Tab-separated table of C-alpha atoms (C1' of nucleotides) in Angstrom:
chain	number	residue	atom	x	y	z
A	1	MET	CA	21.130	-15.348	35.434
A	2	THR	CA	22.853	-15.222	32.292
A	3	TYR	CA	21.897	-16.234	28.700
A	4	THR	CA	23.474	-17.587	25.530
A	5	ILE	CA	22.175	-15.949	22.461
A	6	GLY	CA	19.808	-18.786	21.915
A	7	SER	CA	18.208	-18.481	25.272
A	8	LEU	CA	18.168	-14.763	25.109
A	9	ALA	CA	16.272	-14.977	22.011
A	10	ARG	CA	13.693	-17.230	23.687
A	11	ALA	CA	13.559	-15.057	26.737
A	12	ALA	CA	12.855	-11.937	24.623
A	13	ALA	CA	10.608	-13.766	22.004
A	14	VAL	CA	12.747	-12.712	18.984
A	15	ASN	CA	14.787	-14.618	16.458
A	16	VAL	CA	18.572	-15.329	17.148
A	17	GLU	CA	19.145	-13.718	13.665
A	18	THR	CA	17.179	-10.576	14.698
A	19	ILE	CA	19.497	-10.178	17.695
A	20	ARG	CA	22.543	-10.395	15.390
A	21	TYR	CA	20.934	-7.956	13.034
A	22	TYR	CA	20.415	-5.529	15.929
A	23	GLN	CA	24.008	-5.991	17.045
A	24	ARG	CA	25.143	-5.056	13.592
A	25	ARG	CA	22.979	-2.060	13.726
A	26	GLY	CA	24.524	-1.083	17.045
A	27	LEU	CA	21.024	-1.401	18.872
A	28	VAL	CA	22.319	-3.834	21.306
A	29	GLY	CA	25.753	-4.504	22.467
A	30	GLU	CA	27.929	-7.586	21.955
A	31	PRO	CA	29.478	-8.725	25.130
A	32	PRO	CA	33.131	-9.493	24.865
A	33	LYS	CA	33.963	-13.034	23.626
A	34	PRO	CA	35.783	-15.190	26.104
A	35	PRO	CA	38.682	-16.638	24.140
A	36	GLY	CA	37.349	-19.549	22.056
A	37	GLY	CA	34.121	-19.269	23.814
A	38	ILE	CA	30.360	-18.273	23.882
A	39	ARG	CA	29.090	-14.777	24.651
A	40	ARG	CA	26.892	-14.305	27.711
A	41	TYR	CA	23.938	-12.004	27.989
A	42	ASP	CA	21.919	-10.875	30.926
A	43	GLU	CA	18.603	-9.343	31.834
A	44	SER	CA	19.689	-5.853	30.558
A	45	HIS	CA	20.043	-7.236	27.177
A	46	ALA	CA	16.615	-9.138	27.369
A	47	GLY	CA	15.052	-5.667	28.424
A	48	ARG	CA	16.654	-3.816	25.668
A	49	LEU	CA	15.316	-6.333	23.143
A	50	ARG	CA	11.791	-6.117	24.452
A	51	PHE	CA	12.009	-2.386	24.431
A	52	ILE	CA	12.964	-2.351	20.856
A	53	ARG	CA	9.971	-4.609	19.838
A	54	GLN	CA	7.679	-2.521	21.985
A	55	ALA	CA	8.811	0.800	20.441
A	56	GLN	CA	8.489	-0.872	16.918
A	57	THR	CA	4.895	-1.752	17.547
A	58	LEU	CA	4.401	1.936	18.631
A	59	GLY	CA	5.564	3.109	15.188
A	60	PHE	CA	9.157	3.937	15.798
A	61	SER	CA	11.763	2.836	13.203
A	62	LEU	CA	14.865	1.248	14.172
A	63	GLY	CA	16.624	4.402	13.630
A	64	GLU	CA	14.290	6.214	16.000
A	65	VAL	CA	14.793	3.449	18.456
A	66	ALA	CA	18.437	3.975	18.258
A	67	ASP	CA	17.779	7.664	19.207
A	68	LEU	CA	15.670	6.526	22.172
A	69	LEU	CA	18.271	4.133	23.318
A	70	ALA	CA	20.904	6.802	23.082
A	71	LEU	CA	18.926	8.731	25.609
A	72	GLU	CA	18.760	5.603	27.846
A	73	ASP	CA	22.369	5.154	27.489
A	74	GLY	CA	23.003	8.759	28.549
A	75	CYS	CA	24.504	11.354	26.374
A	76	HIS	CA	25.058	14.924	27.099
A	77	CYS	CA	21.956	16.295	28.738
A	78	ARG	CA	21.513	19.294	26.509
A	79	GLU	CA	21.277	17.058	23.559
A	80	ALA	CA	19.255	14.425	25.223
A	81	GLY	CA	16.787	17.067	26.219
A	82	ARG	CA	16.323	18.405	22.655
A	83	LEU	CA	15.979	14.868	21.424
A	84	GLY	CA	13.607	13.877	24.189
A	85	ALA	CA	11.527	16.871	23.761
A	86	ALA	CA	11.141	16.128	19.857
A	87	LYS	CA	10.213	12.564	20.556
A	88	LEU	CA	7.838	13.663	23.135
A	89	ALA	CA	6.073	15.949	20.741
A	90	LEU	CA	5.766	13.083	18.221
A	91	VAL	CA	4.451	10.629	20.787
A	92	ARG	CA	1.775	13.196	21.953
A	93	GLU	CA	0.790	13.730	18.339
A	94	ARG	CA	0.442	9.972	17.782
A	95	ILE	CA	-1.514	9.642	20.945
A	96	ALA	CA	-3.943	12.384	19.740
A	97	GLN	CA	-4.413	10.632	16.499
A	98	LEU	CA	-4.994	7.376	17.995
A	99	ARG	CA	-7.519	8.966	20.331
A	100	CYS	CA	-9.474	10.149	17.141
A	101	VAL	CA	-9.384	6.591	15.771
A	102	GLU	CA	-10.348	5.213	19.045
A	103	LYS	CA	-13.455	7.459	19.273
A	104	ALA	CA	-14.451	6.751	15.638
A	105	LEU	CA	-14.124	3.049	16.051
A	106	ALA	CA	-16.002	3.066	19.360
A	107	GLY	CA	-18.939	4.966	17.727
A	108	MET	CA	-18.994	2.610	14.910
A	109	VAL	CA	-18.871	-0.541	16.985
A	110	GLY	CA	-21.612	0.962	18.990
A	111	GLN	CA	-23.811	1.604	15.837
A	112	CYS	CA	-23.412	-1.833	14.644
A	113	ARG	CA	-24.803	-3.743	17.557
A	114	GLY	CA	-27.793	-5.624	16.195
A	115	ASN	CA	-27.881	-4.009	12.994
A	116	THR	CA	-27.690	-6.288	9.803
A	117	GLY	CA	-27.530	-3.625	7.137
A	118	LYS	CA	-24.726	-1.570	6.138
A	119	VAL	CA	-22.717	1.067	7.931
A	120	HIS	CA	-20.952	4.185	6.920
A	121	CYS	CA	-18.525	4.780	9.494
A	122	PRO	CA	-17.075	8.155	10.660
A	123	LEU	CA	-13.562	6.946	10.641
A	124	ILE	CA	-12.336	8.556	7.500
A	125	ALA	CA	-14.017	11.648	8.344
A	126	SER	CA	-12.501	11.856	11.790
A	127	LEU	CA	-9.025	11.251	10.340
A	128	LYS	CA	-9.362	13.697	7.509
A	129	ARG	CA	-9.761	16.551	9.861
A	130	ASN	CA	-6.466	15.461	11.466
A	131	ALA	CA	-4.668	14.839	8.246
A	132	ASN	CA	-5.669	18.199	6.729
A	133	ALA	CA	-4.473	19.974	9.708
A	134	GLY	CA	-1.106	17.989	9.218
A	135	ALA	CA	-1.081	18.503	5.468
A	136	ALA	CA	-0.383	22.247	5.790
A	137	THR	CA	2.962	21.543	7.256
A	138	ALA	CA	3.748	18.632	4.742
A	139	GLY	CA	6.320	19.399	1.981
A	140	LYS	CA	6.144	18.050	-1.503
A	141	PRO	CA	6.266	14.247	-1.612
A	142	ARG	CA	9.661	14.284	-3.461
A	143	GLU	CA	11.266	16.072	-0.626
A	144	ARG	CA	10.613	13.359	1.745
A	145	LYS	CA	13.682	11.400	2.522
A	146	ALA	CA	12.376	10.185	5.886
A	147	ALA	CA	12.060	6.588	7.211
A	148	ALA	CA	10.107	4.119	5.180
A	149	ARG	CA	6.397	4.123	5.816
A	150	ARG	CA	5.749	0.953	7.100
A	151	PRO	CA	4.035	-0.598	10.019
A	152	VAL	CA	4.218	-3.295	12.284
A	153	ARG	CA	3.140	-6.595	13.656
A	154	ALA	CA	-0.462	-6.814	14.690
B	1	MET	CA	-13.117	20.243	-8.409
B	2	THR	CA	-11.390	17.341	-10.007
B	3	TYR	CA	-7.929	16.165	-10.156
B	4	THR	CA	-5.614	14.377	-12.560
B	5	ILE	CA	-3.484	11.683	-10.858
B	6	GLY	CA	-0.733	14.233	-10.655
B	7	SER	CA	-2.616	16.934	-9.010
B	8	LEU	CA	-4.321	14.346	-6.727
B	9	ALA	CA	-0.915	13.280	-5.637
B	10	ARG	CA	0.136	16.860	-4.769
B	11	ALA	CA	-3.136	17.435	-3.035
B	12	ALA	CA	-2.608	14.272	-0.783
B	13	ALA	CA	1.113	14.781	-0.649
B	14	VAL	CA	2.037	11.427	-1.908
B	15	ASN	CA	3.763	10.067	-4.952
B	16	VAL	CA	1.903	9.454	-8.153
B	17	GLU	CA	3.596	5.978	-8.237
B	18	THR	CA	2.177	5.371	-4.748
B	19	ILE	CA	-1.401	6.055	-5.880
B	20	ARG	CA	-0.876	3.542	-8.691
B	21	TYR	CA	0.603	1.142	-6.199
B	22	TYR	CA	-2.443	1.551	-3.888
B	23	GLN	CA	-4.722	1.048	-6.778
B	24	ARG	CA	-2.966	-2.081	-7.629
B	25	ARG	CA	-3.475	-3.274	-4.001
B	26	GLY	CA	-7.154	-2.149	-4.112
B	27	LEU	CA	-6.949	0.515	-1.526
B	28	VAL	CA	-8.242	3.307	-3.688
B	29	GLY	CA	-10.477	2.964	-6.844
B	30	GLU	CA	-9.459	3.579	-10.317
B	31	PRO	CA	-12.145	5.841	-11.911
B	32	PRO	CA	-13.278	4.679	-15.350
B	33	LYS	CA	-11.111	5.806	-18.000
B	34	PRO	CA	-12.887	7.909	-20.712
B	35	PRO	CA	-12.134	6.487	-23.988
B	36	GLY	CA	-8.551	7.415	-24.963
B	37	GLY	CA	-8.389	9.768	-22.151
B	38	ILE	CA	-7.119	10.704	-18.694
B	39	ARG	CA	-8.868	9.496	-15.493
B	40	ARG	CA	-10.440	12.087	-13.275
B	41	TYR	CA	-10.210	12.056	-9.448
B	42	ASP	CA	-12.186	13.817	-6.716
B	43	GLU	CA	-12.108	14.950	-3.098
B	44	SER	CA	-13.106	11.471	-1.978
B	45	HIS	CA	-9.862	10.146	-3.510
B	46	ALA	CA	-7.899	12.636	-1.740
B	47	GLY	CA	-9.459	11.848	1.467
B	48	ARG	CA	-8.893	8.255	1.041
B	49	LEU	CA	-5.224	8.734	0.356
B	50	ARG	CA	-4.811	10.963	3.526
B	51	PHE	CA	-6.566	8.334	5.527
B	52	ILE	CA	-4.212	5.688	4.290
B	53	ARG	CA	-1.145	7.768	5.346
B	54	GLN	CA	-2.662	8.602	8.582
B	55	ALA	CA	-3.461	5.154	9.504
B	56	GLN	CA	0.001	3.997	8.507
B	57	THR	CA	1.686	6.479	10.729
B	58	LEU	CA	-0.487	5.073	13.463
B	59	GLY	CA	1.029	1.636	12.858
B	60	PHE	CA	-1.488	-0.031	10.659
B	61	SER	CA	-0.169	-2.107	7.803
B	62	LEU	CA	-1.805	-1.621	4.355
B	63	GLY	CA	-3.618	-4.840	4.950
B	64	GLU	CA	-5.077	-3.507	8.052
B	65	VAL	CA	-5.954	-0.182	6.410
B	66	ALA	CA	-7.756	-2.306	3.719
B	67	ASP	CA	-9.792	-3.715	6.507
B	68	LEU	CA	-10.650	-0.323	7.869
B	69	LEU	CA	-11.550	0.875	4.417
B	70	ALA	CA	-13.740	-2.138	3.953
B	71	LEU	CA	-15.576	-0.883	7.107
B	72	GLU	CA	-15.917	2.408	5.690
B	73	ASP	CA	-17.112	1.084	2.469
B	74	GLY	CA	-19.902	-0.744	4.211
B	75	CYS	CA	-19.999	-4.477	4.750
B	76	HIS	CA	-22.244	-6.483	6.756
B	77	CYS	CA	-22.538	-4.965	10.137
B	78	ARG	CA	-21.961	-8.025	12.128
B	79	GLU	CA	-18.659	-8.409	10.668
B	80	ALA	CA	-17.762	-4.802	10.661
B	81	GLY	CA	-18.549	-4.764	14.496
B	82	ARG	CA	-16.137	-7.693	15.039
B	83	LEU	CA	-13.489	-6.165	13.004
B	84	GLY	CA	-13.965	-2.787	14.575
B	85	ALA	CA	-13.986	-4.211	18.041
B	86	ALA	CA	-10.662	-6.084	17.508
B	87	LYS	CA	-8.963	-2.871	16.039
B	88	LEU	CA	-10.449	-0.785	18.904
B	89	ALA	CA	-8.712	-2.973	21.445
B	90	LEU	CA	-5.461	-2.832	19.525
B	91	VAL	CA	-5.646	0.958	19.326
B	92	ARG	CA	-6.485	1.197	22.945
B	93	GLU	CA	-3.408	-0.909	23.827
B	94	ARG	CA	-1.173	1.266	21.817
B	95	ILE	CA	-2.542	4.310	23.425
B	96	ALA	CA	-1.685	2.963	26.726
B	97	GLN	CA	1.724	2.052	25.699
B	98	LEU	CA	2.226	5.329	24.198
B	99	ARG	CA	1.253	6.965	27.312
B	100	CYS	CA	3.961	5.127	29.179
B	101	VAL	CA	6.543	6.430	26.885
B	102	GLU	CA	5.115	9.795	27.011
B	103	LYS	CA	5.389	9.801	30.847
B	104	ALA	CA	8.889	8.382	30.720
B	105	LEU	CA	10.067	10.932	28.161
B	106	ALA	CA	8.420	13.883	29.867
B	107	GLY	CA	10.120	12.983	33.019
B	108	MET	CA	13.527	12.580	31.495
B	109	VAL	CA	13.100	15.932	29.603
B	110	GLY	CA	12.264	17.480	32.950
B	111	GLN	CA	15.203	16.097	34.698
B	112	CYS	CA	17.537	17.367	31.972
B	113	ARG	CA	16.792	21.126	32.366
B	114	GLY	CA	20.013	22.924	33.229
B	115	ASN	CA	22.041	19.608	33.926
B	116	THR	CA	25.049	19.014	31.914
B	117	GLY	CA	26.039	15.574	33.173
B	118	LYS	CA	24.499	12.276	32.006
B	119	VAL	CA	21.142	10.806	32.374
B	120	HIS	CA	19.770	7.467	32.835
B	121	CYS	CA	16.181	7.460	31.816
B	122	PRO	CA	13.249	5.206	32.854
B	123	LEU	CA	12.220	4.644	29.432
B	124	ILE	CA	13.187	0.855	29.111
B	125	ALA	CA	11.804	0.302	32.607
B	126	SER	CA	8.466	1.807	31.825
B	127	LEU	CA	8.005	-0.300	28.839
B	128	LYS	CA	9.344	-3.470	30.348
B	129	ARG	CA	6.214	-3.773	32.662
B	130	ASN	CA	4.116	-3.568	29.633
B	131	ALA	CA	6.233	-5.810	27.577
B	132	ASN	CA	6.277	-8.443	30.100
B	133	ALA	CA	2.653	-8.417	30.445
B	134	GLY	CA	2.446	-9.133	26.755
B	135	ALA	CA	5.098	-11.574	26.480
B	136	ALA	CA	3.048	-14.158	28.479
B	137	THR	CA	0.751	-14.402	25.415
B	138	ALA	CA	3.523	-14.374	22.895
B	139	GLY	CA	4.436	-17.570	21.172
B	140	LYS	CA	7.864	-18.756	20.075
B	141	PRO	CA	9.388	-16.437	17.453
B	142	ARG	CA	9.263	-18.926	14.657
B	143	GLU	CA	5.501	-19.151	15.053
B	144	ARG	CA	5.127	-15.578	13.935
B	145	LYS	CA	3.754	-15.173	10.628
B	146	ALA	CA	2.168	-11.942	11.086
B	147	ALA	CA	2.698	-8.727	9.127
B	148	ALA	CA	6.226	-7.627	8.959
B	149	ARG	CA	7.394	-5.580	11.923
B	150	ARG	CA	8.137	-2.347	10.365
B	151	PRO	CA	7.336	1.185	11.199
B	152	VAL	CA	6.590	4.351	9.471
B	153	ARG	CA	7.850	7.726	8.388
B	154	ALA	CA	8.722	10.225	11.288
C	1	DG	C1'	2.039	21.978	-35.670
C	2	DT	C1'	5.498	21.780	-32.477
C	3	DT	C1'	6.820	21.930	-27.766
C	4	DG	C1'	6.421	20.718	-23.119
C	5	DA	C1'	3.991	18.966	-19.369
C	6	DC	C1'	1.466	15.440	-18.043
C	7	DT	C1'	-0.847	10.629	-18.348
C	8	DC	C1'	-0.890	5.510	-19.016
C	9	DC	C1'	0.966	1.101	-17.973
C	10	DG	C1'	4.211	-2.453	-17.437
C	11	DT	C1'	8.319	-3.805	-15.527
C	12	DA	C1'	12.341	-3.026	-12.771
C	13	DT	C1'	14.874	-1.257	-8.816
C	14	DC	C1'	15.389	0.340	-4.004
C	15	DT	C1'	15.001	0.351	1.260
C	16	DG	C1'	14.213	-1.337	5.773
C	17	DA	C1'	13.768	-5.106	8.500
C	18	DC	C1'	14.301	-9.174	8.929
C	19	DT	C1'	15.332	-14.465	7.971
C	20	DA	C1'	17.900	-18.309	6.200
C	21	DC	C1'	21.893	-21.006	5.053
C	22	DG	C1'	26.043	-23.286	5.844
C	23	DG	C1'	30.732	-24.364	6.986
C	24	DG	C1'	33.457	-24.563	11.095
C	25	DG	C1'	33.761	-25.116	15.721
C	26	DG	C1'	32.520	-26.198	21.061
C	27	DT	C1'	29.976	-28.793	24.834
C	28	DA	C1'	27.195	-32.342	27.143
C	29	DC	C1'	25.624	-36.689	27.954
C	30	DG	C1'	24.930	-41.587	27.315
D	1	DC	C1'	33.600	-41.814	21.007
D	2	DG	C1'	29.624	-40.319	18.728
D	3	DT	C1'	25.966	-37.580	18.065
D	4	DA	C1'	22.965	-34.072	19.068
D	5	DC	C1'	22.659	-29.478	20.077
D	6	DC	C1'	24.154	-25.012	20.246
D	7	DC	C1'	27.394	-20.958	19.061
D	8	DC	C1'	30.041	-17.915	15.470
D	9	DC	C1'	30.054	-15.390	11.539
D	10	DG	C1'	29.679	-13.969	6.783
D	11	DT	C1'	26.682	-13.743	2.964
D	12	DA	C1'	22.408	-14.445	0.615
D	13	DG	C1'	17.531	-14.345	0.183
D	14	DT	C1'	12.660	-12.597	1.402
D	15	DC	C1'	8.905	-9.448	2.040
D	16	DA	C1'	6.323	-5.143	2.266
D	17	DG	C1'	6.102	-0.991	0.729
D	18	DA	C1'	7.299	2.173	-2.216
D	19	DT	C1'	9.979	4.625	-6.287
D	20	DA	C1'	11.904	4.736	-10.622
D	21	DC	C1'	12.039	4.141	-15.749
D	22	DG	C1'	10.739	4.332	-20.393
D	23	DG	C1'	8.139	4.500	-24.516
D	24	DA	C1'	3.718	5.688	-26.328
D	25	DG	C1'	-0.343	8.671	-26.277
D	26	DT	C1'	-3.022	13.127	-24.713
D	27	DC	C1'	-3.679	17.923	-24.020
D	28	DA	C1'	-3.251	23.089	-23.793
D	29	DA	C1'	-0.776	26.824	-25.313
D	30	DC	C1'	2.020	29.240	-27.969
DNA sequence: GTTGACTCCGTATCTGACTACGGGGGTACG
DNA sequence: CGTACCCCCGTAGTCAGATACGGAGTCAAC
């Protein structure tokens, strides 16, 4: 089955304009345009779009997503391996941090059962440990030139 | 030990302007200003800032961070519990997804050892399963009014 | 008592990621 | 044939999250 850009957008639950934007950024390909006609997309495009959205909700910027997609697309293995290993470390770090949050939240939610007073939750404390660990390796703020620091749809 | 806003910024590895911005957003408090003087901050402020950054890298928007901080600050337990449970579900989902990515990346990096050809990695496939599961509950794109879909520093 | 680093505060600018607009065109169907 | 969609493409606008700027005031040290 093939898609027009509009039906592709519906299939992947994104805006048409977003697809065009991703094309401009080189994240998804633009199929060749039949003379005087309408471009045709397929499942691989839909998969790519869903992947991008997914990766974004996991905290990857579009730039990072582009890196991941470059891996998928196949580049020289040596390079792919390095890049993949770096991303892997990043992913594992995020998982570890999220587990801290999970534990803290779970504890707090448990404490809250039936209580009507106030709570002081261990969330900040639990994250602070992690943050301090990371802070040692962090440079001065002005040196940061990295991706903007923004999140993601809920 | 106490901080001026500048030393606080260094201690938490953020920009001074960012602190002011967070104050405007109500994420961190502004200590009272001694008449004609300079505000003083302490460890609790530094912790809060680190927490915010931490939470952001985990994919929470500043709005969500504000929710989490409200829990920390203590609100009625019933409400805190609900909020906490919701965030908890979200966090668990993210962990599960990240584990998919982790597995896929690890497999790929493994395959790459010593190989100089090309790779086609199972990354997209691994996420597609997850994404499709979620897609069932997703509304049309235009209905989205949620937080912007942006990530986070590397 | 001047210098230099820093604070205060308001406003302006930048970046990433969309999202909207609008003119020009094709296709489909009643 | 008309009209109702949909596509193409370029450009402009929006929104969150910072960052930057600049004049006036403060403080510590030389």
